[in-house]
XYZ file of C-alpha atoms in Angstrom:
476
model
C 0.000 0.000 0.000
C 1.297 3.446 -0.953
C 1.226 5.902 1.922
C -1.372 8.704 1.446
C 1.033 11.257 2.888
C 3.658 10.206 0.331
C 1.209 10.833 -2.520
C 0.567 14.287 -1.075
C 4.303 15.037 -0.798
C 4.890 13.871 -4.390
C 2.166 16.236 -5.650
C 3.699 19.163 -3.754
C 7.182 18.440 -5.103
C 5.801 18.124 -8.637
C 4.218 21.558 -8.310
C 7.489 23.025 -7.006
C 9.580 21.547 -9.834
C 7.011 22.480 -12.496
C 6.796 26.139 -11.506
C 8.430 28.716 -13.742
C 9.925 30.505 -10.774
C 13.587 31.325 -10.068
C 15.605 28.362 -8.816
C 16.238 30.237 -5.572
C 12.543 30.356 -4.785
C 12.037 26.690 -5.694
C 14.859 25.808 -3.305
C 13.193 27.718 -0.466
C 9.860 25.993 -1.095
C 11.560 22.595 -1.142
C 13.366 23.340 2.126
C 10.022 24.278 3.683
C 8.536 20.898 2.693
C 11.505 18.890 4.035
C 11.816 20.917 7.249
C 8.056 20.820 7.926
C 7.927 17.041 7.521
C 10.933 16.507 9.798
C 9.730 19.049 12.370
C 6.440 17.119 12.487
C 8.269 13.768 12.801
C 6.508 12.279 9.771
C 8.251 8.904 9.378
C 5.688 7.227 7.145
C 7.333 4.922 4.559
C 6.737 5.341 0.837
C 5.243 1.852 0.731
C 4.139 0.140 3.948
C 5.691 -3.202 2.962
C 8.482 -4.430 0.721
C 11.872 -3.003 -0.223
C 10.791 0.648 -0.024
C 9.352 0.317 3.480
C 12.670 1.562 4.898
C 12.485 4.775 2.825
C 10.152 7.441 4.210
C 8.276 10.214 2.460
C 10.550 12.605 4.364
C 13.579 10.964 2.718
C 11.956 11.647 -0.646
C 11.377 15.320 0.239
C 14.978 15.680 1.446
C 16.238 14.129 -1.789
C 14.179 16.609 -3.841
C 15.646 19.442 -1.790
C 19.120 17.958 -2.362
C 18.598 17.956 -6.157
C 17.481 21.600 -6.123
C 20.370 22.497 -3.800
C 22.915 20.988 -6.191
C 21.351 22.781 -9.153
C 21.299 26.059 -7.249
C 24.936 25.742 -6.138
C 26.034 25.109 -9.713
C 24.121 28.191 -10.813
C 25.029 30.471 -7.883
C 28.778 29.835 -7.886
C 29.401 32.216 -4.970
C 29.616 30.352 -1.640
C 31.390 31.170 1.592
C 34.812 29.514 1.233
C 35.249 28.900 4.959
C 31.874 27.128 5.037
C 32.910 24.935 2.096
C 36.110 24.071 3.945
C 34.216 23.055 7.104
C 31.752 21.008 5.042
C 34.557 19.245 3.169
C 36.425 18.484 6.407
C 33.287 17.073 8.039
C 32.398 14.784 5.141
C 36.037 13.710 4.771
C 36.205 12.865 8.460
C 33.062 10.713 8.174
C 34.707 8.784 5.326
C 37.979 8.439 7.243
C 36.058 7.161 10.267
C 34.234 4.553 8.173
C 37.406 3.389 6.394
C 39.458 3.294 9.601
C 36.854 1.191 11.397
C 36.538 -1.037 8.352
C 40.251 -1.821 8.638
C 40.465 -1.699 12.438
C 37.045 -2.591 13.869
C 36.065 -1.512 17.348
C 37.122 -4.412 19.552
C 34.229 -4.365 22.046
C 30.663 -5.558 21.570
C 27.857 -3.036 21.177
C 24.121 -2.742 20.698
C 24.035 -1.873 17.016
C 21.833 0.817 15.493
C 19.268 -1.836 14.533
C 19.209 -3.277 18.067
C 16.717 -2.612 20.834
C 17.967 -1.229 24.135
C 14.898 -2.322 26.102
C 15.288 -5.881 24.828
C 18.922 -5.738 25.930
C 17.937 -4.776 29.470
C 15.338 -7.561 29.659
C 17.814 -10.114 28.331
C 16.012 -10.742 25.037
C 18.907 -9.355 23.030
C 22.655 -9.337 23.534
C 25.503 -7.182 22.300
C 27.216 -8.080 19.043
C 30.608 -7.400 17.499
C 31.014 -3.926 16.082
C 31.369 -3.876 12.303
C 30.934 -1.380 9.502
C 27.706 -2.123 7.623
C 25.724 -0.561 4.805
C 24.005 1.605 7.393
C 27.172 3.719 7.617
C 26.923 4.399 3.878
C 23.235 5.325 4.164
C 23.875 7.681 7.083
C 26.813 9.247 5.218
C 24.516 9.907 2.241
C 21.992 11.555 4.540
C 24.705 13.755 6.029
C 25.896 14.578 2.506
C 22.403 15.728 1.489
C 22.145 17.757 4.711
C 25.508 19.468 4.126
C 24.748 20.253 0.468
C 21.378 21.655 1.527
C 23.146 23.768 4.157
C 25.611 25.134 1.602
C 22.781 26.135 -0.729
C 20.756 27.620 2.110
C 23.749 29.691 3.239
C 23.541 31.582 -0.079
C 19.867 32.524 0.295
C 19.561 32.864 4.080
C 18.619 36.231 5.547
C 16.176 37.487 8.161
C 13.215 37.631 5.769
C 13.815 34.108 4.446
C 14.134 32.701 7.973
C 10.836 34.286 9.014
C 9.106 33.190 5.809
C 10.169 29.547 6.227
C 9.480 29.524 9.972
C 5.964 30.870 9.477
C 5.214 28.122 6.930
C 6.498 25.411 9.283
C 4.357 26.890 12.059
C 1.305 26.889 9.777
C 1.798 23.208 8.906
C 2.386 22.232 12.539
C -0.874 23.917 13.579
C -2.623 21.008 11.838
C -0.804 18.570 14.135
C -1.723 20.678 17.183
C -5.389 20.879 16.156
C -5.311 17.101 15.703
C -3.855 16.834 19.210
C -6.827 18.776 20.616
C -9.191 16.347 18.851
C -7.125 13.511 20.310
C -7.652 14.931 23.822
C -11.420 14.917 23.291
C -11.411 11.394 21.857
C -9.211 9.899 24.584
C -10.300 11.769 27.691
C -14.032 12.067 27.013
C -14.824 9.031 24.854
C -11.854 6.803 25.826
C -11.445 6.048 22.134
C -8.350 5.393 20.025
C -10.070 6.516 16.817
C -7.504 9.303 16.320
C -4.738 6.698 16.323
C -6.601 4.784 13.602
C -6.992 7.992 11.576
C -3.287 8.694 12.025
C -2.361 5.191 10.861
C -4.467 5.658 7.725
C -3.152 9.105 6.786
C 0.422 8.648 8.018
C 0.926 4.864 8.228
C 3.939 3.597 10.126
C 4.234 -0.198 10.432
C 7.314 -0.009 12.681
C 7.377 -2.074 15.855
C 7.761 1.092 17.976
C 4.539 2.609 16.642
C 1.766 2.994 19.214
C -1.528 1.789 17.707
C -3.655 1.412 20.852
C -5.008 3.624 23.609
C -1.864 4.242 25.659
C -2.137 5.139 29.342
C 0.842 6.422 31.325
C 0.059 6.922 34.978
C -3.133 8.981 35.132
C -2.721 10.332 31.596
C -3.860 9.097 28.207
C -0.695 9.793 26.232
C -1.058 11.891 23.076
C 0.944 11.130 19.948
C -0.542 13.300 17.202
C 0.570 12.193 13.744
C 3.794 10.674 15.106
C 4.623 7.076 15.984
C 4.695 7.584 19.749
C 4.242 10.269 22.466
C 7.891 11.345 22.869
C 8.005 12.147 19.147
C 4.911 14.309 19.505
C 6.631 16.143 22.379
C 9.459 16.981 19.950
C 6.943 18.357 17.431
C 5.360 20.546 20.096
C 8.756 21.737 21.344
C 9.895 22.847 17.885
C 6.568 24.620 17.307
C 6.699 26.464 20.648
C 10.330 27.414 20.093
C 9.544 28.836 16.640
C 6.719 30.911 18.124
C 9.023 32.318 20.821
C 11.773 33.110 18.317
C 9.340 34.751 15.898
C 7.976 36.916 18.713
C 11.510 37.896 19.683
C 12.517 38.670 16.116
C 9.500 40.948 15.687
C 7.405 38.752 13.377
C 4.553 38.197 15.821
C 0.989 37.223 14.989
C -2.197 38.009 16.886
C -2.949 34.421 17.966
C 0.625 33.276 18.717
C 0.117 33.226 22.496
C -3.067 31.161 22.185
C -1.225 28.527 20.191
C 1.664 28.638 22.669
C -0.723 27.950 25.564
C -2.244 25.004 23.700
C 1.219 23.628 22.961
C 2.331 23.802 26.598
C -0.752 21.869 27.740
C -0.525 19.268 24.960
C 3.154 18.695 25.729
C 2.219 17.772 29.292
C -0.507 15.426 28.028
C 1.997 13.469 25.951
C 3.114 12.060 29.323
C 6.632 11.993 27.868
C 9.492 12.497 30.330
C 11.343 14.393 27.590
C 8.714 17.148 27.934
C 10.381 18.223 31.201
C 13.660 18.884 29.377
C 11.788 20.745 26.639
C 10.010 22.890 29.241
C 13.360 23.919 30.694
C 14.721 24.886 27.266
C 11.538 26.786 26.386
C 11.716 28.698 29.649
C 15.345 29.649 28.966
C 14.554 31.006 25.522
C 11.259 32.507 26.692
C 12.988 34.511 29.431
C 15.595 35.728 26.936
C 12.793 36.674 24.536
C 11.104 38.706 27.282
C 14.277 40.655 28.011
C 14.846 41.149 24.281
C 11.617 43.112 23.696
C 12.360 46.868 23.638
C 9.104 48.341 22.426
C 6.493 49.386 24.994
C 3.526 49.435 22.620
C 0.202 48.000 23.804
C 0.605 45.073 21.410
C 3.984 44.135 22.822
C 2.784 44.537 26.404
C -0.044 42.087 25.685
C 2.434 39.682 24.128
C 4.773 40.010 27.100
C 1.937 39.337 29.537
C 0.773 36.390 27.447
C 4.174 34.759 27.189
C 4.788 35.401 30.912
C 1.537 33.644 31.828
C 2.468 30.831 29.477
C 5.714 30.205 31.307
C 4.030 30.461 34.695
C 1.890 27.613 33.389
C 5.072 25.796 32.371
C 6.440 26.162 35.913
C 3.233 24.822 37.426
C 3.208 21.849 35.053
C 6.901 21.229 35.694
C 6.232 21.215 39.437
C 3.446 18.720 38.915
C 5.809 16.612 36.816
C 8.389 16.658 39.600
C 5.744 15.437 42.020
C 5.197 18.530 44.169
C 1.429 18.404 43.712
C 0.862 14.921 42.352
C 2.715 11.733 41.456
C 2.797 11.647 37.659
C 4.417 9.169 35.319
C 7.207 11.657 34.494
C 8.000 12.063 38.175
C 7.919 8.309 38.805
C 10.368 7.711 35.965
C 12.769 10.376 37.212
C 12.728 9.135 40.798
C 13.235 5.538 39.630
C 16.159 6.512 37.408
C 17.726 8.666 40.129
C 17.466 5.886 42.708
C 19.062 3.433 40.295
C 21.813 5.766 39.066
C 24.576 3.606 40.676
C 23.247 0.562 38.791
C 23.123 2.571 35.570
C 26.706 3.797 35.919
C 28.062 0.399 36.942
C 26.237 -1.450 34.178
C 24.296 -3.636 36.617
C 21.552 -4.307 34.077
C 19.786 -6.976 36.136
C 18.665 -4.374 38.695
C 16.996 -2.212 36.036
C 14.307 -4.601 34.802
C 11.415 -2.786 36.519
C 12.766 0.755 36.158
C 10.799 2.798 33.630
C 12.919 4.727 31.150
C 16.096 2.846 32.002
C 16.606 1.878 28.355
C 17.177 5.525 27.422
C 19.860 6.199 30.032
C 21.545 2.825 29.549
C 21.835 3.593 25.828
C 23.345 7.022 26.555
C 25.840 5.827 29.175
C 26.861 2.775 27.142
C 27.298 4.808 23.952
C 29.250 7.501 25.784
C 31.685 4.833 26.980
C 32.090 3.801 23.319
C 32.939 7.434 22.507
C 35.526 7.501 25.315
C 37.167 4.400 23.817
C 37.504 6.088 20.412
C 37.125 9.814 21.111
C 38.663 11.294 17.969
C 36.849 9.722 15.003
C 34.394 7.303 16.609
C 33.446 3.778 15.535
C 31.827 4.696 12.210
C 28.810 6.930 11.708
C 25.444 5.223 12.000
C 26.693 2.045 13.663
C 25.345 2.930 17.107
C 22.154 4.856 17.803
C 21.303 5.613 21.452
C 18.399 7.766 22.621
C 20.616 10.801 22.252
C 21.349 12.432 18.944
C 24.481 14.196 20.138
C 25.951 11.129 21.892
C 25.228 9.090 18.749
C 27.160 11.700 16.754
C 30.077 11.579 19.218
C 30.194 7.763 19.294
C 29.915 7.442 15.528
C 32.124 10.253 14.236
C 34.103 11.269 17.325
C 34.810 14.658 18.840
C 36.177 16.066 15.588
C 33.020 15.125 13.700
C 30.754 16.702 16.315
C 32.821 19.912 16.423
C 32.839 20.252 12.643
C 29.068 19.746 12.372
C 28.433 22.333 15.088
C 30.841 24.762 13.396
C 29.067 24.210 10.068
C 25.679 25.074 11.583
C 27.023 28.196 13.297
C 28.567 29.458 10.040
C 25.527 29.000 7.783
C 24.315 32.586 8.231
C 27.845 33.986 7.845
C 27.703 35.577 11.308
C 30.083 33.569 13.469
C 31.590 36.376 15.555
C 28.570 36.986 17.816
C 29.720 35.000 20.854
C 26.530 35.313 22.939
C 24.152 34.206 20.204
C 26.477 31.386 19.130
C 26.317 30.118 22.721
C 22.502 30.306 22.646
C 22.460 28.318 19.409
C 24.761 25.729 21.006
C 22.505 25.509 24.081
C 19.560 24.772 21.797
C 21.331 22.258 19.553
C 23.194 20.314 22.243
C 20.610 20.784 24.992
C 17.758 19.341 22.941
C 19.753 16.391 21.578
C 22.056 15.403 24.448
C 19.592 13.100 26.227
C 16.816 13.184 23.617
C 16.138 12.346 19.966
C 18.499 10.063 18.002
C 21.085 10.219 15.226
C 18.507 11.121 12.561
C 17.955 14.446 14.350
C 21.562 15.404 13.610
C 20.855 15.788 9.895
C 17.319 17.164 10.165
C 16.678 20.092 7.828
C 15.002 22.168 10.532
C 18.413 22.833 12.142
C 19.324 24.880 9.061
C 16.498 27.216 10.100
C 16.541 26.995 13.903
C 20.239 27.721 14.480
C 20.390 30.910 12.349
C 16.954 31.975 13.630
C 18.148 31.822 17.260
C 21.101 34.029 16.368
C 18.901 36.478 14.455
C 16.182 36.587 17.109
C 18.430 37.698 19.944
C 20.571 40.251 18.153
C 20.578 43.635 19.830
C 19.882 45.618 16.700
C 16.367 46.973 16.164
C 14.257 44.738 13.967
C 12.284 46.150 11.058
C 8.815 44.835 10.289
C 9.014 42.098 7.690
C 5.581 40.485 7.502
C 4.320 42.621 4.640
C 5.701 42.041 1.190
C 7.759 39.128 2.391
C 7.240 36.943 -0.685
C 8.772 39.551 -2.935
C 12.042 39.247 -1.036
C 12.382 35.557 -1.900
C 12.862 35.855 -5.626
């Protein structure tokens, strides 16, 4: 069966390629499609069974963006030389890492990228010898497409383009948030999983990790939106809320932004995902900075400031609930259980972790970090290990040099790499949101090409001109 969402993506890409618009504008549209799909965690395969079941509709969108990026780079000709150097060094290091580990394999056993950490804890699955597989080649290709897309985007990126793309991603994600509200009604009032069935029809995902039933965590019916499971939906909500905060800070605010931000904060709690606590902390950090960044004292801005302040008061209250001050929630129970078993986690005493919720995540992070410490410079080969941490997966696979080069590439995309404070903020976002969350696929997600420069633009001290009107004319 062909995925309905894939058919929709194909039609959009056909329209983009068929348009008689400048290549620059086609590239921007294509980046919007890829970034919106990845920001909404749409992992639906092209075909739900067979050889193409491992290729998602998002992969197809990224490939289309890659083709347009190559064409644009050949046409543009003028690219930042230092950015090209960083990109070339990063890709070369990935190849060196793969070849080195092909000749001198990592001598210890690991849980490979295709393994299951929970099964390992329960004794259903053991570690295997580390070896370079085709997965390294596939991950390298994905990084290659990401880097080429970043090089092309560096030519077109400016404040107006960042706002234009961000607003389109926000508009698409509003569909997922509206669906989440419907999911609340279906699950909490009617105790029905009909929204999950609708999701599986529109965005089918036959993977074993996909939740297809009414999932209860503690006292909450966990929401998952159009994603495969609740923690993925928490990521979608986090990216949406962050974009809203950054757009408010940059001066591109909309009348109903605060309403959507409130809805997002509540839905994130109802995912019952422990990762939501980390996302709340990051949102509060950037929300506080956004508040201090507003200089205008107009009535509109005062209302926005009051709205965003109330929103983060709500975040604090929900965070307190999550930590068990008012009630014992599933997030709190997981954290207490993990904290109490921290000695077992650090010592690798897996047998004591069988009944500890969330232990698979931390075991994967600690175990993979020890792999990084064994080969800290160039790792054991990109893609060969995939813990529940995108940044640790990057460190373990490509080493410290690979991680530093990728971070440097992202910071240089907008050409402004001398602003120390805003570079630090971008690093806090990138590393903070991927250090104990997400996985390796997040490291080459297109939305980072937008989020990292947008953070730097949003918190610059210079006054921001209004950009909402006539924005499309600036893209051609």
